[in-house]
């Protein structure tokens, strides 16, 4: 076997066109013609704008702009995520906030400019995919192009002489290439074959997956809902708007879209690492619940853990936080119980040092029989380090040595003003401090089971031995998340196929020379420069050589190629008749 290396004369224009046709349509990228500016009218400008919008460079530019546009949404507080942080930012930066309001920086993802980029990218992808798809379908229905006249001008080629008949070589080449999963057909004196269509398939799948992801993202943002609820052990929750502590949703979401269900928190279990560098790290963190789906659903038991939500229809219930709810009992001056409930306190650190307030709104009368309201600032530590620690901070998140600090107030909490209040904060505008014997704010440290007597016989407060735990749940309903995941996986697969699969063509020509010996020429052409095409052509030529072994050259009958030698590795010798 010998590889043709003889210098070729300068190629003619016709031969250049022939080689260009041989390598054409290895890609489904749309052809861009330069606009004919003198002939542009309204229709011409519209066509030009459409071509620019659906070009790859504009699509990449829009993707870049979309990525840059998402940066402010992650750095600036967003009104749809945390209104409190937005209010704090406005208070701290009033002048800058006015600029941000005009630019839509507090609601980036629903702003006009971000939506415009999003929609333009969507249109660009669709306008790019549709013609490429039809073009690719046409290529699948067509046949590989015929062989160029001079195969030795292609980047990878080889030739040898054989005693086999040209028809025999053609049949062997067709069978071999079909076995290697090439699309083949016989055209004239050559076999044409093509392979690697999955590259373009992967390219199209990648772009279609992007559209699926964009559609799923938009659908999820418009119809999503997300709410948080704190539930104390023994209490429950029903999936209605009035039950949420805070709730936000997409622009097209309505209360009718809420999935009907309810659940009760039976018990929260939390265990923690006792020793070592991970001391205090949760080991078991789960909530045992009883839930029912629908208005008349049957009660079922389940356990909600971190990253293992409860799924009911399109809703997912996540366990997101945990804390303690001491049971507080308040009695008035006559010993009547006016408040007896578990009061959830909010954690301040990893060891669940917690704070909150206790509000007694109704039923309390002081020593003079006058109606008043009581308020207590509460500070709780599940594991008190003792007075020797010098700090009122918890040393461990478990209930090893619980201690409750209370400071007392009386007066008007402002709950009847109609202005919403936080259950974890107390408005002391119209409240007075209870004073101790030294004239200072009356406060006391209580252990479970202990009682604090209010000054002047105003009543008492008991810290119950039963310390309950609470769990914070996040209920998320976001349609389209499954489609988004499928689109992401398809995009990864399509991108991998378009990067690692190469589309290539192979031609095998067998013609009878003037001396009656068959000359076999093989050549390969890939979409891009790659060592895979010559390597694959060498393997194909080796397999075909076994079925059409070489014949001695006309000038040196003893010069027959070694059948065990890999094609293309022997000393190059021009084959007679290969240039014909």
Coordinates of C-alpha atoms in Angstrom, one line a residue:
X1 CA 0.0 0.0 0.0
X2 CA 1.4 3.4 -0.8
X3 CA 0.4 6.9 0.1
X4 CA 0.3 9.4 -2.7
X5 CA 2.8 12.2 -1.9
X6 CA 3.8 13.4 -5.4
X7 CA 3.5 17.2 -5.7
X8 CA 0.4 18.3 -7.4
X9 CA 0.0 21.1 -9.9
X10 CA -1.8 24.2 -8.9
X11 CA -5.5 23.4 -8.4
X12 CA -7.9 24.8 -10.9
X13 CA -11.0 26.8 -9.9
X14 CA -13.2 23.9 -10.9
X15 CA -11.3 21.6 -8.6
X16 CA -11.6 24.1 -5.7
X17 CA -15.4 24.2 -6.2
X18 CA -15.5 20.4 -6.3
X19 CA -13.6 20.1 -3.0
X20 CA -15.8 22.8 -1.5
X21 CA -18.9 20.8 -2.5
X22 CA -17.4 17.7 -0.9
X23 CA -16.9 19.4 2.4
X24 CA -20.2 21.4 2.3
X25 CA -23.0 21.0 4.8
X26 CA -20.9 19.3 7.4
X27 CA -22.6 21.9 9.7
X28 CA -26.2 23.1 9.9
X29 CA -25.1 26.6 10.7
X30 CA -27.3 29.0 8.8
X31 CA -25.5 30.8 5.9
X32 CA -25.3 34.5 6.3
X33 CA -25.3 36.5 3.1
X34 CA -24.0 40.1 3.2
X35 CA -26.9 42.5 3.0
X36 CA -27.4 44.2 -0.3
X37 CA -27.5 47.7 1.1
X38 CA -28.5 49.6 -2.0
X39 CA -31.6 47.5 -2.4
X40 CA -32.7 47.6 1.3
X41 CA -36.2 48.9 1.9
X42 CA -38.5 48.3 4.8
X43 CA -38.7 44.6 4.1
X44 CA -35.0 44.5 3.5
X45 CA -34.2 46.1 6.9
X46 CA -36.7 43.7 8.6
X47 CA -35.0 40.8 6.9
X48 CA -31.5 42.1 7.9
X49 CA -32.6 42.6 11.5
X50 CA -34.0 39.1 11.7
X51 CA -30.8 37.6 10.3
X52 CA -28.8 39.5 12.9
X53 CA -31.1 38.5 15.7
X54 CA -31.0 34.8 14.8
X55 CA -27.2 34.8 14.3
X56 CA -24.9 32.9 16.7
X57 CA -23.0 36.0 17.7
X58 CA -26.1 37.8 18.7
X59 CA -27.4 34.8 20.7
X60 CA -24.0 34.6 22.5
X61 CA -24.2 38.4 23.2
X62 CA -27.7 38.0 24.6
X63 CA -26.6 35.1 26.8
X64 CA -23.7 37.3 28.1
X65 CA -26.1 40.2 28.8
X66 CA -28.5 37.9 30.6
X67 CA -25.7 36.7 32.8
X68 CA -24.5 40.2 33.5
X69 CA -28.1 41.3 34.2
X70 CA -28.5 38.6 36.8
X71 CA -25.6 40.0 38.9
X72 CA -27.5 42.9 40.4
X73 CA -30.3 40.4 41.4
X74 CA -27.8 38.5 43.6
X75 CA -26.1 41.6 45.0
X76 CA -29.0 44.0 45.6
X77 CA -31.9 43.1 47.9
X78 CA -35.0 42.0 45.9
X79 CA -38.5 43.0 46.9
X80 CA -39.8 39.6 45.9
X81 CA -37.4 37.8 48.3
X82 CA -36.9 40.0 51.4
X83 CA -38.9 43.2 51.8
X84 CA -37.2 43.9 55.2
X85 CA -33.7 44.1 53.6
X86 CA -35.1 46.3 50.8
X87 CA -36.6 48.6 53.4
X88 CA -33.3 48.7 55.3
X89 CA -31.4 49.5 52.1
X90 CA -33.8 52.3 51.3
X91 CA -33.3 53.8 54.7
X92 CA -29.5 53.5 54.6
X93 CA -29.1 54.8 50.9
X94 CA -32.1 57.0 50.1
X95 CA -30.4 58.8 47.1
X96 CA -29.1 55.5 45.6
X97 CA -32.5 53.9 46.1
X98 CA -34.2 56.4 43.9
X99 CA -31.8 55.5 41.1
X100 CA -32.3 51.8 41.7
X101 CA -36.1 52.3 41.6
X102 CA -35.9 53.9 38.1
X103 CA -33.6 51.1 36.9
X104 CA -35.7 48.4 38.4
X105 CA -32.8 47.1 40.5
X106 CA -35.1 46.0 43.4
X107 CA -37.0 43.7 41.1
X108 CA -34.4 42.7 38.5
X109 CA -36.0 39.5 37.2
X110 CA -39.3 41.2 36.5
X111 CA -37.9 44.5 35.2
X112 CA -38.5 45.6 31.7
X113 CA -34.9 45.5 30.5
X114 CA -34.3 42.0 31.9
X115 CA -37.5 40.7 30.4
X116 CA -36.5 42.3 27.0
X117 CA -33.2 40.5 27.0
X118 CA -35.0 37.3 28.0
X119 CA -37.6 37.5 25.3
X120 CA -35.0 38.5 22.6
X121 CA -32.8 35.5 23.5
X122 CA -35.9 33.3 23.4
X123 CA -36.8 34.6 19.9
X124 CA -33.2 34.3 18.7
X125 CA -33.0 30.7 19.7
X126 CA -36.2 29.8 18.1
X127 CA -35.3 31.6 14.9
X128 CA -32.0 29.8 14.8
X129 CA -33.3 26.4 15.6
X130 CA -36.2 26.1 13.1
X131 CA -34.2 26.6 9.9
X132 CA -31.3 24.5 11.2
X133 CA -33.7 21.7 12.0
X134 CA -35.3 21.7 8.6
X135 CA -31.8 21.8 7.0
X136 CA -30.6 18.9 9.1
X137 CA -33.8 16.9 8.3
X138 CA -33.0 17.5 4.6
X139 CA -29.4 16.2 5.1
X140 CA -30.7 13.1 6.9
X141 CA -33.1 12.4 3.9
X142 CA -30.3 13.0 1.4
X143 CA -27.2 10.9 0.4
X144 CA -23.6 11.7 1.1
X145 CA -22.1 13.7 -1.8
X146 CA -20.0 12.0 -4.5
X147 CA -16.3 11.7 -4.4
X148 CA -14.1 14.6 -5.7
X149 CA -12.1 13.8 -8.8
X150 CA -8.7 14.1 -7.0
X151 CA -9.0 12.4 -3.6
X152 CA -5.2 12.8 -3.0
X153 CA -5.8 16.5 -2.4
X154 CA -7.8 15.8 0.7
X155 CA -6.1 16.0 4.1
X156 CA -6.2 12.2 4.8
X157 CA -5.8 9.9 1.9
X158 CA -4.1 6.6 0.8
X159 CA -3.9 4.5 -2.3
X160 CA -2.8 1.1 -3.4
X161 CA -3.0 -1.4 -6.4
X162 CA -4.9 -4.7 -6.2
X163 CA -5.7 -7.6 -8.3
X164 CA -9.4 -7.5 -7.1
X165 CA -12.0 -6.3 -9.5
X166 CA -13.4 -2.8 -8.9
X167 CA -16.9 -4.2 -8.3
X168 CA -15.5 -6.5 -5.6
X169 CA -13.7 -3.6 -4.0
X170 CA -17.0 -1.6 -4.0
X171 CA -19.0 -4.4 -2.4
X172 CA -16.3 -4.9 0.2
X173 CA -16.2 -1.1 0.9
X174 CA -20.0 -0.9 1.2
X175 CA -20.1 -3.8 3.7
X176 CA -17.2 -2.5 5.7
X177 CA -18.5 1.1 6.0
X178 CA -22.0 0.0 6.8
X179 CA -20.6 -2.2 9.6
X180 CA -18.9 0.8 11.0
X181 CA -22.3 2.6 11.0
X182 CA -21.6 4.9 8.0
X183 CA -24.4 5.9 5.7
X184 CA -23.2 4.7 2.3
X185 CA -24.1 4.5 -1.3
X186 CA -22.3 3.8 -4.6
X187 CA -22.1 6.8 -7.0
X188 CA -20.2 6.3 -10.2
X189 CA -16.8 4.7 -9.6
X190 CA -16.7 5.4 -5.9
X191 CA -18.4 4.6 -2.6
X192 CA -19.4 7.7 -0.6
X193 CA -20.0 7.4 3.2
X194 CA -20.8 9.8 6.0
X195 CA -20.9 9.5 9.8
X196 CA -21.2 11.7 12.9
X197 CA -24.8 13.0 12.4
X198 CA -25.1 12.9 16.2
X199 CA -22.9 16.0 16.4
X200 CA -25.6 18.1 14.7
X201 CA -28.3 16.3 16.6
X202 CA -26.5 17.2 19.9
X203 CA -26.1 20.8 18.7
X204 CA -29.9 21.0 18.0
X205 CA -30.7 19.2 21.3
X206 CA -28.6 21.7 23.2
X207 CA -30.4 24.7 21.7
X208 CA -33.8 23.1 22.1
X209 CA -32.9 22.3 25.7
X210 CA -32.1 26.0 26.3
X211 CA -35.6 26.9 25.1
X212 CA -37.1 24.3 27.4
X213 CA -35.1 25.7 30.3
X214 CA -36.0 29.3 29.6
X215 CA -39.7 28.3 29.2
X216 CA -39.6 26.3 32.5
X217 CA -37.9 29.1 34.3
X218 CA -40.4 31.7 33.1
X219 CA -43.3 29.4 33.9
X220 CA -42.0 28.7 37.4
X221 CA -41.4 32.4 38.1
X222 CA -44.9 33.3 37.0
X223 CA -46.8 30.6 38.9
X224 CA -44.4 29.9 41.8
X225 CA -45.3 30.3 45.5
X226 CA -43.2 30.1 48.6
X227 CA -44.2 30.5 52.2
X228 CA -42.8 29.9 55.7
X229 CA -44.5 28.6 58.8
X230 CA -43.2 28.1 62.3
X231 CA -45.0 25.2 64.0
X232 CA -44.7 24.2 67.7
X233 CA -44.9 20.6 68.7
X234 CA -48.5 19.6 69.1
X235 CA -49.8 22.3 66.7
X236 CA -50.6 22.1 63.0
X237 CA -50.7 23.9 59.7
X238 CA -53.2 24.1 56.8
X239 CA -52.1 25.2 53.4
X240 CA -54.1 28.5 53.2
X241 CA -52.7 32.0 52.8
X242 CA -53.8 33.1 56.3
X243 CA -51.8 30.3 57.9
X244 CA -48.4 31.5 56.6
X245 CA -46.0 33.6 58.6
X246 CA -44.8 35.1 55.3
X247 CA -45.7 34.3 51.7
X248 CA -44.6 35.4 48.3
X249 CA -45.7 34.3 44.8
X250 CA -45.4 34.9 41.1
X251 CA -47.4 37.4 39.2
X252 CA -49.9 34.9 37.8
X253 CA -50.3 32.8 41.0
X254 CA -53.7 32.8 42.7
X255 CA -54.8 31.3 46.0
X256 CA -56.8 28.7 44.0
X257 CA -53.4 27.3 42.9
X258 CA -52.5 26.2 46.4
X259 CA -52.4 22.4 46.9
X260 CA -54.9 21.5 49.6
X261 CA -53.3 19.7 52.5
X262 CA -52.6 20.0 56.2
X263 CA -50.2 18.5 58.8
X264 CA -49.6 18.3 62.5
X265 CA -46.1 18.4 64.1
X266 CA -46.0 15.5 66.5
X267 CA -42.4 15.7 67.6
X268 CA -39.1 17.3 66.6
X269 CA -35.9 15.3 67.2
X270 CA -32.5 16.8 67.2
X271 CA -29.3 15.2 68.4
X272 CA -25.8 16.8 68.3
X273 CA -22.2 15.9 68.2
X274 CA -21.0 16.0 71.9
X275 CA -17.2 16.0 71.4
X276 CA -14.5 16.8 68.9
X277 CA -14.1 19.6 66.5
X278 CA -17.7 19.2 65.2
X279 CA -19.2 19.6 68.7
X280 CA -22.7 21.0 68.4
X281 CA -23.2 19.8 64.8
X282 CA -26.6 18.3 64.3
X283 CA -26.6 14.5 63.7
X284 CA -30.3 13.8 63.6
X285 CA -32.6 16.7 62.5
X286 CA -36.1 15.5 61.7
X287 CA -39.7 16.3 62.3
X288 CA -42.3 13.6 62.7
X289 CA -45.6 14.7 61.3
X290 CA -49.1 13.5 60.5
X291 CA -50.5 14.9 57.2
X292 CA -53.5 14.5 55.0
X293 CA -53.9 15.5 51.3
X294 CA -57.1 17.1 50.2
X295 CA -60.0 18.3 52.2
X296 CA -61.0 14.8 53.3
X297 CA -57.7 12.9 52.9
X298 CA -56.7 10.1 55.2
X299 CA -54.1 10.8 57.9
X300 CA -50.7 9.5 57.1
X301 CA -47.4 9.5 59.1
X302 CA -44.2 10.8 57.6
X303 CA -40.8 12.2 58.6
X304 CA -39.4 15.4 57.2
X305 CA -35.7 15.8 57.2
X306 CA -33.2 18.3 55.8
X307 CA -33.0 17.8 52.0
X308 CA -35.8 15.2 52.2
X309 CA -39.0 17.2 51.9
X310 CA -42.6 16.0 52.1
X311 CA -44.1 16.0 48.6
X312 CA -47.8 16.5 48.2
X313 CA -48.9 17.2 44.6
X314 CA -46.9 20.1 43.3
X315 CA -46.0 21.2 46.8
X316 CA -42.8 20.4 48.7
X317 CA -42.6 20.9 52.5
X318 CA -39.0 21.5 53.6
X319 CA -37.6 21.5 57.1
X320 CA -35.5 24.7 57.3
X321 CA -35.1 25.7 61.0
X322 CA -35.6 24.7 64.6
X323 CA -35.8 26.3 68.0
X324 CA -37.4 26.1 71.5
X325 CA -40.7 27.2 72.8
X326 CA -40.8 27.5 76.7
X327 CA -44.2 27.0 78.2
X328 CA -45.1 30.2 80.1
X329 CA -48.0 30.5 82.6
X330 CA -49.1 34.0 83.7
X331 CA -51.5 34.6 86.6
X332 CA -53.0 37.9 87.6
X333 CA -53.2 39.5 91.0
X334 CA -56.0 37.1 92.1
X335 CA -54.1 34.0 90.9
X336 CA -56.3 33.6 87.8
X337 CA -54.5 32.1 84.8
X338 CA -54.6 34.7 82.0
X339 CA -51.9 33.1 79.7
X340 CA -50.7 29.5 79.4
X341 CA -49.0 28.6 76.2
X342 CA -45.7 27.6 74.5
X343 CA -43.9 30.7 73.3
X344 CA -41.5 30.2 70.3
X345 CA -38.2 32.0 70.6
X346 CA -35.9 32.8 67.7
X347 CA -32.3 31.4 67.7
X348 CA -29.5 33.9 67.7
X349 CA -26.5 31.5 67.2
X350 CA -25.6 27.9 66.4
X351 CA -26.1 26.9 70.1
X352 CA -29.7 28.1 69.9
X353 CA -29.3 31.0 72.3
X354 CA -32.8 32.5 71.7
X355 CA -34.9 35.6 72.3
X356 CA -38.4 36.8 71.9
X357 CA -41.4 38.3 73.8
X358 CA -44.4 37.1 75.8
X359 CA -47.5 39.2 75.2
X360 CA -50.6 38.9 77.5
X361 CA -53.2 40.8 75.6
X362 CA -56.5 39.9 77.3
X363 CA -57.9 38.9 80.7
X364 CA -55.2 40.5 82.9
X365 CA -56.2 42.8 85.9
X366 CA -53.6 44.3 88.2
X367 CA -53.8 44.5 92.0
X368 CA -56.2 47.5 91.7
X369 CA -58.5 45.5 89.4
X370 CA -57.7 47.6 86.4
X371 CA -57.3 46.0 83.0
X372 CA -53.8 46.1 81.6
X373 CA -51.6 44.3 79.1
X374 CA -48.4 42.6 80.1
X375 CA -45.2 42.2 78.1
X376 CA -42.1 40.2 78.9
X377 CA -38.7 40.2 77.1
X378 CA -37.5 36.6 77.1
X379 CA -34.0 35.4 76.7
X380 CA -33.5 31.6 76.7
X381 CA -30.4 29.4 76.7
X382 CA -30.8 25.6 76.4
X383 CA -27.4 25.0 78.1
X384 CA -26.4 27.6 80.6
X385 CA -22.6 27.6 81.4
X386 CA -23.2 28.9 84.9
X387 CA -22.2 32.2 86.5
X388 CA -18.6 31.2 86.2
X389 CA -18.9 31.5 82.4
X390 CA -19.6 35.2 82.7
X391 CA -22.0 35.2 79.8
X392 CA -25.7 34.5 79.2
X393 CA -25.0 32.5 76.1
X394 CA -25.8 28.8 75.4
X395 CA -22.9 26.4 75.5
X396 CA -24.6 23.6 73.6
X397 CA -27.8 23.4 71.4
X398 CA -29.4 20.6 73.4
X399 CA -31.5 21.0 76.6
X400 CA -28.8 20.2 79.1
X401 CA -29.2 23.1 81.5
X402 CA -32.0 25.4 80.3
X403 CA -32.4 28.9 81.8
X404 CA -34.9 31.6 81.0
X405 CA -34.4 35.3 81.7
X406 CA -37.5 37.5 81.9
X407 CA -37.9 41.3 82.2
X408 CA -41.5 42.6 82.8
X409 CA -43.6 45.5 81.5
X410 CA -47.2 46.6 81.9
X411 CA -49.4 49.0 80.0
X412 CA -50.7 49.1 76.4
X413 CA -49.0 47.0 73.8
X414 CA -50.7 48.8 71.0
X415 CA -52.3 45.6 69.6
X416 CA -55.7 47.3 69.3
X417 CA -54.4 50.1 67.0
X418 CA -54.9 48.1 63.9
X419 CA -51.2 48.3 62.9
X420 CA -49.6 44.9 62.3
X421 CA -47.0 43.8 64.9
X422 CA -44.4 41.2 65.0
X423 CA -45.0 38.4 67.6
X424 CA -41.2 38.4 68.3
X425 CA -40.9 42.2 69.1
X426 CA -42.6 44.4 71.7
X427 CA -43.6 48.0 71.2
X428 CA -42.8 49.7 74.5
X429 CA -44.1 53.1 73.6
X430 CA -47.0 52.9 76.0
X431 CA -45.5 50.3 78.3
X432 CA -44.0 50.9 81.8
X433 CA -41.4 48.9 83.5
X434 CA -42.0 46.8 86.6
X435 CA -39.5 48.1 89.2
X436 CA -37.6 46.0 91.7
X437 CA -36.8 47.2 95.3
X438 CA -33.9 49.2 93.9
X439 CA -36.0 51.0 91.4
X440 CA -34.5 49.2 88.4
X441 CA -36.2 47.1 85.7
X442 CA -37.6 44.0 87.3
X443 CA -36.0 40.8 85.8
X444 CA -35.2 37.4 86.9
X445 CA -33.5 34.1 85.9
X446 CA -35.7 31.1 86.0
X447 CA -35.1 27.4 85.8
X448 CA -37.8 25.0 84.6
X449 CA -40.6 24.8 87.2
X450 CA -39.7 28.1 88.9
X451 CA -42.0 31.1 89.4
X452 CA -41.3 34.8 89.3
X453 CA -43.6 37.0 91.5
X454 CA -44.4 40.4 90.0
X455 CA -43.9 43.5 92.3
X456 CA -46.7 44.8 94.4
X457 CA -48.8 41.7 94.1
X458 CA -49.4 42.2 90.3
X459 CA -49.3 38.5 89.6
X460 CA -46.8 35.8 88.8
X461 CA -45.0 34.1 85.8
X462 CA -44.1 30.4 85.8
X463 CA -41.5 28.8 83.6
X464 CA -43.0 25.3 83.0
X465 CA -40.9 22.2 83.1
X466 CA -42.3 21.2 79.7
X467 CA -40.1 22.9 77.1
X468 CA -41.4 22.2 73.6
X469 CA -39.5 22.5 70.4
X470 CA -40.6 24.1 67.2
X471 CA -39.7 23.5 63.5
X472 CA -39.7 26.0 60.7
X473 CA -41.2 24.7 57.4
X474 CA -40.9 26.2 54.0
X475 CA -43.7 25.2 51.5
X476 CA -42.6 25.6 47.9
X477 CA -44.8 25.2 44.9
X478 CA -42.8 25.8 41.6
X479 CA -44.2 24.2 38.5
X480 CA -41.8 23.6 35.7
X481 CA -38.9 22.5 37.9
X482 CA -39.0 19.0 36.4
X483 CA -38.8 20.4 32.9
X484 CA -36.0 22.7 33.9
X485 CA -34.0 19.7 35.2
X486 CA -34.7 17.7 32.1
X487 CA -33.7 20.6 29.9
X488 CA -30.4 21.0 31.9
X489 CA -29.6 17.3 31.5
X490 CA -30.4 17.4 27.8
X491 CA -28.3 20.5 27.3
X492 CA -25.3 18.8 28.9
X493 CA -25.8 15.7 26.8
X494 CA -26.2 17.7 23.6
X495 CA -23.2 19.9 24.3
X496 CA -21.1 16.8 25.0
X497 CA -22.2 15.3 21.7
X498 CA -21.5 18.4 19.7
X499 CA -18.0 18.7 21.3
X500 CA -16.8 15.1 21.2
X501 CA -18.5 13.7 18.1
X502 CA -17.0 14.7 14.7
X503 CA -18.9 14.6 11.5
X504 CA -16.7 13.1 8.7
X505 CA -16.9 11.7 5.2
X506 CA -15.0 8.8 3.6
X507 CA -14.8 8.0 -0.1
X508 CA -13.4 4.8 -1.7
X509 CA -12.7 4.8 -5.4
X510 CA -11.7 1.7 -7.4
X511 CA -10.9 1.9 -11.1
X512 CA -9.1 -0.3 -13.5
X513 CA -5.7 1.1 -14.6
X514 CA -4.3 0.9 -18.1
X515 CA -2.4 -2.3 -17.3
X516 CA -5.5 -4.0 -16.0
X517 CA -4.8 -3.7 -12.3
X518 CA -7.3 -2.0 -10.0
X519 CA -6.2 1.2 -8.3
X520 CA -7.9 1.8 -5.0
X521 CA -8.0 5.3 -3.5
X522 CA -9.4 6.2 -0.1
X523 CA -9.8 9.7 1.4
X524 CA -11.4 11.2 4.5
X525 CA -12.6 14.7 5.4
X526 CA -13.8 16.0 8.7
X527 CA -15.6 19.1 9.8
X528 CA -12.5 20.4 11.6
X529 CA -8.8 19.5 12.0
X530 CA -8.6 16.3 13.9
X531 CA -6.2 13.4 14.3
X532 CA -9.2 11.1 14.5
X533 CA -10.0 11.3 10.7
X534 CA -6.5 10.0 9.5
X535 CA -6.5 7.4 12.3
X536 CA -10.0 6.1 11.4
X537 CA -9.1 6.1 7.7
X538 CA -6.0 4.0 8.4
X539 CA -8.1 1.4 10.2
X540 CA -10.7 1.4 7.4
X541 CA -8.0 1.1 4.8
X542 CA -6.3 -1.8 6.7
X543 CA -9.6 -3.7 6.9
X544 CA -10.3 -3.1 3.3
X545 CA -6.8 -4.1 2.3
X546 CA -7.3 -7.5 3.8
X547 CA -10.2 -8.1 1.3
X548 CA -8.4 -6.4 -1.6
X549 CA -4.7 -7.1 -1.0
X550 CA -2.0 -5.1 -2.8
X551 CA -0.5 -6.1 -6.2
X552 CA 3.1 -5.5 -7.3
X553 CA 3.8 -2.1 -8.9
X554 CA 4.3 -2.0 -12.7
X555 CA 8.0 -1.0 -12.4
X556 CA 8.9 -3.3 -9.5
X557 CA 7.0 -6.6 -9.5
X558 CA 8.7 -7.6 -6.2
X559 CA 7.5 -4.5 -4.5
X560 CA 4.4 -5.8 -2.8
X561 CA 3.2 -4.1 0.4
X562 CA 3.3 -6.0 3.7
X563 CA -0.3 -6.9 4.6
X564 CA 0.5 -6.7 8.3
X565 CA 1.8 -3.1 8.0
X566 CA -0.7 -0.4 9.1
X567 CA -1.9 1.6 6.1
X568 CA -0.2 4.9 5.6
X569 CA 2.9 4.0 7.6
X570 CA 5.0 2.5 4.8
X571 CA 7.5 4.5 2.7
X572 CA 5.4 6.7 0.4
X573 CA 5.6 5.6 -3.3
X574 CA 3.3 7.3 -5.9
X575 CA 0.9 4.8 -7.2
X576 CA 0.7 4.6 -11.0
X577 CA -2.6 5.8 -12.3
X578 CA -3.6 7.4 -9.0
X579 CA -3.5 10.8 -10.6
X580 CA -5.9 9.8 -13.4

